[in-house]
Coordinates of C-alpha atoms and ligand atoms in Angstrom, one line a residue:
A2 CA 0.0 0.0 0.0
K3 CA 1.1 3.6 -0.6
D4 CA 2.5 5.2 2.5
E5 CA 1.3 8.8 1.5
G6 CA -2.2 7.6 2.0
R7 CA -3.7 8.6 5.3
G8 CA -7.2 8.3 6.6
T9 CA -10.0 7.1 4.4
F10 CA -7.8 6.8 1.2
R11 CA -5.9 3.9 2.8
F12 CA -9.2 2.2 3.7
F13 CA -10.5 2.5 0.2
E14 CA -7.4 1.2 -1.6
P15 CA -7.8 -2.5 -0.9
G16 CA -11.5 -2.3 -1.9
M17 CA -10.7 -0.8 -5.2
D18 CA -7.9 -3.3 -5.8
S19 CA -10.2 -6.2 -5.1
R20 CA -13.0 -4.8 -7.2
L21 CA -10.6 -4.4 -10.1
T22 CA -9.2 -7.9 -9.5
E23 CA -12.7 -9.3 -9.4
R24 CA -13.6 -7.5 -12.6
R25 CA -10.5 -8.9 -14.4
Q26 CA -11.2 -12.3 -13.1
L27 CA -14.8 -12.1 -14.3
E28 CA -13.6 -11.0 -17.7
T29 CA -11.1 -13.9 -17.9
D30 CA -13.9 -16.3 -16.8
L31 CA -16.2 -14.8 -19.5
R32 CA -13.6 -15.5 -22.2
T33 CA -13.3 -19.1 -21.0
A34 CA -17.1 -19.4 -20.9
I35 CA -17.3 -18.3 -24.6
A36 CA -14.5 -20.7 -25.6
E37 CA -16.0 -23.6 -23.6
G38 CA -19.7 -23.0 -24.2
Q39 CA -20.8 -22.4 -20.6
F40 CA -23.9 -20.5 -21.6
E41 CA -27.4 -21.8 -21.7
L42 CA -30.8 -20.4 -22.7
H43 CA -33.9 -20.4 -20.6
Y44 CA -37.2 -19.7 -22.2
Q45 CA -40.1 -17.7 -20.8
P46 CA -43.5 -18.0 -22.6
L47 CA -45.6 -15.2 -23.9
L48 CA -49.3 -16.0 -23.7
D49 CA -51.9 -14.9 -26.3
M50 CA -54.8 -13.8 -24.1
K51 CA -57.5 -14.5 -26.7
K52 CA -56.4 -18.0 -27.6
G53 CA -55.0 -18.9 -24.2
A54 CA -52.0 -20.2 -26.1
I55 CA -48.3 -19.5 -26.1
N56 CA -47.3 -17.6 -29.2
C57 CA -43.6 -16.9 -28.3
F58 CA -40.8 -17.8 -26.0
E59 CA -38.2 -15.2 -24.9
A60 CA -34.7 -16.5 -24.8
L61 CA -32.9 -15.5 -21.6
V62 CA -29.2 -16.3 -21.3
R63 CA -27.6 -17.8 -18.2
W64 CA -24.0 -18.7 -17.5
R65 CA -23.3 -22.1 -16.0
H66 CA -20.2 -21.1 -14.1
P67 CA -18.1 -24.1 -12.9
A68 CA -17.7 -22.6 -9.4
R69 CA -20.4 -20.0 -9.0
G70 CA -23.3 -22.1 -10.4
L71 CA -26.0 -20.5 -12.6
V72 CA -25.2 -16.8 -13.0
P73 CA -28.0 -14.5 -14.0
P74 CA -27.5 -12.0 -16.9
A75 CA -27.6 -9.0 -14.6
D76 CA -24.2 -10.2 -13.2
F77 CA -22.4 -10.3 -16.6
I78 CA -24.3 -8.7 -19.5
G79 CA -23.2 -5.2 -18.3
L80 CA -19.5 -6.0 -18.3
A81 CA -19.9 -7.9 -21.6
E82 CA -21.4 -4.8 -23.1
E83 CA -18.5 -2.7 -21.9
N84 CA -15.7 -5.0 -23.1
G85 CA -17.4 -6.1 -26.4
L86 CA -17.8 -9.8 -25.3
I87 CA -21.5 -9.3 -25.8
V88 CA -20.9 -9.7 -29.5
P89 CA -19.8 -13.3 -29.4
I90 CA -22.2 -14.1 -26.6
G91 CA -25.1 -12.5 -28.5
E92 CA -24.2 -14.4 -31.6
W93 CA -24.2 -17.7 -29.7
V94 CA -27.6 -16.7 -28.2
M95 CA -29.1 -15.9 -31.7
R96 CA -27.8 -19.1 -33.3
Q97 CA -29.0 -21.3 -30.4
A98 CA -32.4 -19.6 -30.0
C99 CA -33.1 -20.1 -33.8
K100 CA -32.0 -23.7 -33.6
D101 CA -34.2 -24.4 -30.6
A102 CA -37.2 -22.6 -32.1
A103 CA -37.0 -24.6 -35.3
D104 CA -38.3 -27.6 -33.4
W105 CA -41.3 -25.8 -32.0
P106 CA -44.7 -25.5 -33.7
D107 CA -44.9 -23.0 -36.6
D108 CA -47.1 -20.6 -34.8
V109 CA -44.7 -20.3 -31.9
S110 CA -41.9 -17.7 -32.3
V111 CA -38.7 -16.9 -30.4
A112 CA -37.7 -13.5 -29.0
V113 CA -34.0 -12.7 -28.7
N114 CA -32.6 -9.7 -26.8
V115 CA -30.2 -7.6 -28.8
S116 CA -27.9 -5.3 -27.0
P117 CA -26.8 -1.8 -28.3
A118 CA -23.3 -3.0 -29.0
Q119 CA -24.6 -5.7 -31.4
L120 CA -26.9 -3.3 -33.2
K121 CA -24.2 -0.7 -33.7
R122 CA -22.0 -3.2 -35.5
G123 CA -22.5 -3.4 -39.2
D124 CA -22.9 -7.2 -39.3
L125 CA -26.1 -7.8 -37.4
I126 CA -28.1 -8.4 -40.5
A127 CA -25.7 -11.0 -41.9
M128 CA -25.3 -12.6 -38.5
T129 CA -29.1 -12.9 -38.2
M130 CA -29.6 -14.3 -41.7
N131 CA -26.9 -16.9 -41.0
A132 CA -28.5 -17.9 -37.8
L133 CA -31.9 -18.2 -39.5
S134 CA -30.6 -20.3 -42.4
A135 CA -28.4 -22.5 -40.4
A136 CA -31.4 -23.3 -38.2
G137 CA -33.9 -23.5 -41.1
L138 CA -36.1 -21.0 -39.2
A139 CA -38.6 -18.7 -41.1
P140 CA -37.6 -15.1 -40.4
H141 CA -41.1 -14.2 -39.2
R142 CA -40.6 -16.6 -36.3
L143 CA -37.8 -14.5 -35.0
E144 CA -38.4 -11.3 -32.9
L145 CA -35.6 -9.1 -31.8
E146 CA -36.1 -7.1 -28.6
I147 CA -34.3 -3.8 -28.3
T148 CA -34.4 -1.1 -25.7
E149 CA -34.5 2.5 -26.7
A150 CA -31.0 3.1 -25.3
V151 CA -29.7 2.0 -28.6
L152 CA -31.8 4.4 -30.6
I153 CA -30.4 7.5 -29.0
S154 CA -27.1 7.5 -30.9
D155 CA -26.4 6.6 -34.6
E156 CA -30.1 7.0 -35.3
S157 CA -29.9 6.6 -39.1
D158 CA -27.6 3.6 -39.1
V159 CA -29.7 1.8 -36.5
R160 CA -32.9 2.7 -38.4
S161 CA -31.6 1.3 -41.7
T162 CA -30.4 -1.9 -39.9
L163 CA -33.9 -2.3 -38.4
D164 CA -35.6 -1.5 -41.7
S165 CA -33.5 -4.2 -43.4
L166 CA -34.3 -6.8 -40.8
T167 CA -38.0 -5.9 -41.1
T168 CA -37.8 -6.3 -44.9
L169 CA -36.4 -9.8 -44.3
G170 CA -39.5 -10.6 -42.2
V171 CA -37.9 -10.4 -38.8
R172 CA -40.1 -8.7 -36.2
I173 CA -38.9 -5.9 -33.9
A174 CA -40.1 -5.3 -30.3
M175 CA -39.5 -2.3 -28.1
D176 CA -38.4 -3.7 -24.8
D177 CA -39.0 -2.1 -21.4
F178 CA -41.3 0.5 -22.9
G179 CA -41.9 3.5 -20.7
T180 CA -38.6 3.5 -18.8
G181 CA -36.6 5.7 -21.2
Y182 CA -36.8 9.3 -22.3
S183 CA -38.2 9.3 -25.8
S184 CA -40.1 6.1 -26.2
L185 CA -43.0 7.9 -28.0
S186 CA -41.0 9.5 -30.7
Y187 CA -39.0 6.3 -31.3
L188 CA -42.2 4.4 -31.9
R189 CA -43.0 6.8 -34.7
T190 CA -39.6 6.7 -36.4
F191 CA -38.5 3.1 -36.0
P192 CA -40.2 0.0 -37.5
F193 CA -41.6 -1.7 -34.3
N194 CA -44.1 -4.5 -34.5
K195 CA -44.5 -4.8 -30.8
I196 CA -44.4 -2.8 -27.5
K197 CA -43.4 -4.6 -24.3
I198 CA -44.7 -2.6 -21.3
D199 CA -42.0 -2.5 -18.6
R200 CA -42.8 -4.6 -15.6
S201 CA -42.5 -1.6 -13.3
F202 CA -45.9 -0.4 -14.5
I203 CA -47.4 -3.8 -14.1
A204 CA -46.1 -4.1 -10.6
E205 CA -48.0 -0.9 -9.6
L206 CA -51.1 -1.8 -11.5
V207 CA -53.2 -2.9 -8.6
G208 CA -54.2 0.0 -6.4
T209 CA -52.4 2.9 -8.1
S210 CA -54.4 4.7 -10.8
D211 CA -51.3 6.4 -12.4
A212 CA -49.9 3.1 -13.5
L213 CA -53.3 2.0 -14.7
S214 CA -53.7 5.2 -16.8
I215 CA -50.2 4.7 -18.4
V216 CA -51.0 1.0 -19.2
Q217 CA -54.4 2.0 -20.7
A218 CA -52.8 4.7 -22.8
T219 CA -50.0 2.4 -24.0
I220 CA -52.5 -0.3 -25.0
Q221 CA -54.6 2.2 -26.9
L222 CA -51.4 3.6 -28.5
S223 CA -50.4 0.1 -29.7
Q224 CA -53.8 -0.4 -31.2
K225 CA -53.7 2.9 -33.1
L226 CA -50.2 2.2 -34.4
G227 CA -51.1 -1.3 -35.4
M228 CA -48.6 -2.9 -33.1
T229 CA -49.0 -5.8 -30.8
I230 CA -48.5 -5.4 -27.1
T231 CA -47.0 -7.5 -24.3
A232 CA -47.3 -6.8 -20.6
E233 CA -44.1 -8.0 -18.8
G234 CA -43.8 -9.2 -15.2
V235 CA -47.4 -10.3 -14.7
E236 CA -47.3 -12.0 -11.3
S237 CA -50.9 -12.2 -10.1
E238 CA -54.4 -13.0 -11.1
E239 CA -55.5 -9.4 -10.3
Q240 CA -52.9 -8.0 -12.7
L241 CA -54.0 -10.5 -15.4
A242 CA -57.7 -9.6 -14.9
I243 CA -57.0 -5.8 -15.3
L244 CA -54.8 -6.3 -18.3
S245 CA -57.4 -8.6 -19.9
A246 CA -60.2 -6.0 -19.3
E247 CA -58.1 -3.3 -20.8
G248 CA -57.5 -5.3 -24.0
C249 CA -53.9 -6.3 -23.6
T250 CA -53.3 -9.0 -26.1
T251 CA -50.2 -10.8 -24.7
I252 CA -48.8 -11.4 -21.2
Q253 CA -45.6 -12.6 -19.9
G254 CA -44.5 -13.2 -16.3
Y255 CA -44.2 -15.6 -13.4
H256 CA -48.0 -15.9 -13.2
I257 CA -47.8 -17.9 -16.5
S258 CA -44.3 -19.4 -16.0
R259 CA -40.8 -18.5 -14.9
P260 CA -38.1 -18.9 -17.6
V261 CA -37.5 -22.6 -18.0
P262 CA -34.7 -24.8 -19.5
L263 CA -35.3 -25.9 -23.1
A264 CA -36.2 -29.4 -21.9
E265 CA -39.4 -28.0 -20.2
V266 CA -40.6 -26.0 -23.2
G267 CA -42.5 -29.1 -24.5
S268 CA -44.6 -29.6 -21.4
L269 CA -45.5 -25.8 -21.3
L270 CA -46.7 -26.2 -25.0
D271 CA -48.6 -29.4 -24.1
F272 CA -50.3 -27.6 -21.2
Y273 CA -51.2 -24.3 -23.0
N274 CA -51.4 -25.2 -26.6
G275 CA -52.7 -28.7 -26.5
A276 CA -51.0 -31.8 -27.8
Ligands
LIG6 P1 -35.6 -8.3 -20.0 O1 -35.3 -8.5 -21.4 O2 -36.5 -7.2 -19.6 O3 -36.1 -9.8 -19.5 C1 -37.1 -10.0 -18.6 C2 -36.5 -10.3 -17.2 O4 -37.6 -10.2 -16.3 C3 -35.9 -11.7 -17.1 O5 -34.8 -11.6 -16.2 C4 -37.1 -12.5 -16.5 O6 -36.7 -13.6 -15.8 C5 -37.7 -11.4 -15.6 N1 -39.1 -11.7 -15.3 C6 -40.0 -12.3 -16.1 N2 -41.2 -12.4 -15.5 C7 -41.1 -11.8 -14.3 C8 -42.0 -11.5 -13.3 O7 -43.2 -11.9 -13.3 N3 -41.5 -10.9 -12.2 C9 -40.2 -10.5 -12.1 N4 -39.9 -9.8 -11.0 N5 -39.3 -10.7 -13.1 C10 -39.7 -11.3 -14.2 P2 -33.4 -12.2 -16.5 O8 -33.6 -13.5 -17.2 O9 -32.6 -12.2 -15.2 O10 -32.8 -11.2 -17.5 C11 -32.5 -9.9 -17.1 C12 -32.1 -9.0 -18.3 O11 -30.9 -9.5 -18.8 C13 -33.1 -9.0 -19.4 O12 -34.2 -8.2 -19.1 C14 -32.2 -8.5 -20.6 O13 -32.1 -7.1 -20.5 C15 -30.9 -9.1 -20.2 N6 -30.7 -10.4 -21.0 C16 -31.1 -11.6 -20.8 N7 -30.7 -12.4 -21.8 C17 -30.0 -11.7 -22.7 C18 -29.4 -11.9 -23.9 O14 -29.3 -13.0 -24.5 N8 -28.8 -10.9 -24.5 C19 -28.8 -9.6 -24.0 N9 -28.2 -8.6 -24.7 N10 -29.4 -9.3 -22.8 C20 -30.0 -10.3 -22.2
LIG7 CA1 -36.4 -8.7 -23.2
LIG8 CA1 -38.2 -6.3 -20.7
LIG9 CA1 -35.4 -5.1 -18.5

């Protein structure tokens, strides 16, 4: 330790060192994870309220760490976005999700989260086309979920990428709607097929009229713009009843199912979509 450091500085130093060490270790482990294929996808169903059937599964990545066990995306996606490792991770997610979905019924699609770093690279279209053709999956069965964070910079590049993907038949969803700054203007200028209302609004739906007003307005907006709408984070029967009464077409959340390993997708389809 440095001897000029007195007082609090000395106390902080070891903490900063260990945070840096931990970060470097995590980065090394992430590279190993990519090389050795330690990621897996869990799938959470989206339920069509009218049909009472699953119309999509969202792919959610997990890291099967040899020592730490199953690591959630919140613990590594942020770092992977900063150091660029999200690109190879995201490519693996896309290829695996398309491959898995090719075995599902034709009216069930797969949703893949695409991070800003992936969208800003020039090769997302080629990568997506490769994943689709390697899997033999029809483009309309793939939905890309993007948050508005990516739309703020490089507007025209991102728009032309999304336009090209739309032309291919791939569907685009705005994720976490309502949490950003300019969601409304982006809905107008980018080719979205779907709005996913952020789960923070759904969490406050019962009892608070503000959240209900926002959800009502968002549902009406989606109808007027010809987009489909999904409510995220539906955890209770009360929330489901309100959303149903307001005309929300698709719901997702623990009330229907938590994200499950691929092996359990079949029994969810049996239960909700019939044999
Ligand atoms: P997200 O895209 O908003 O995904 C929804 C998250 O909410 C998932 O967390 C899901 O497990 C959780 N969730 C679903 N239903 C409920 C509910 O009823 N209640 C509550 N409290 N939570 C619910 P998860 O799997 O931990 O993923 C967290 C975030 O990590 C995702 O948020 C997404 O932003 C990111 N992520 C996950 N997989 C990928 C990926 O393959 N690529 C990228 N770029 N990001 C990913
Ligand atoms: Ca998502
Ligand atoms: Ca979301
Ligand atoms: Ca989110």
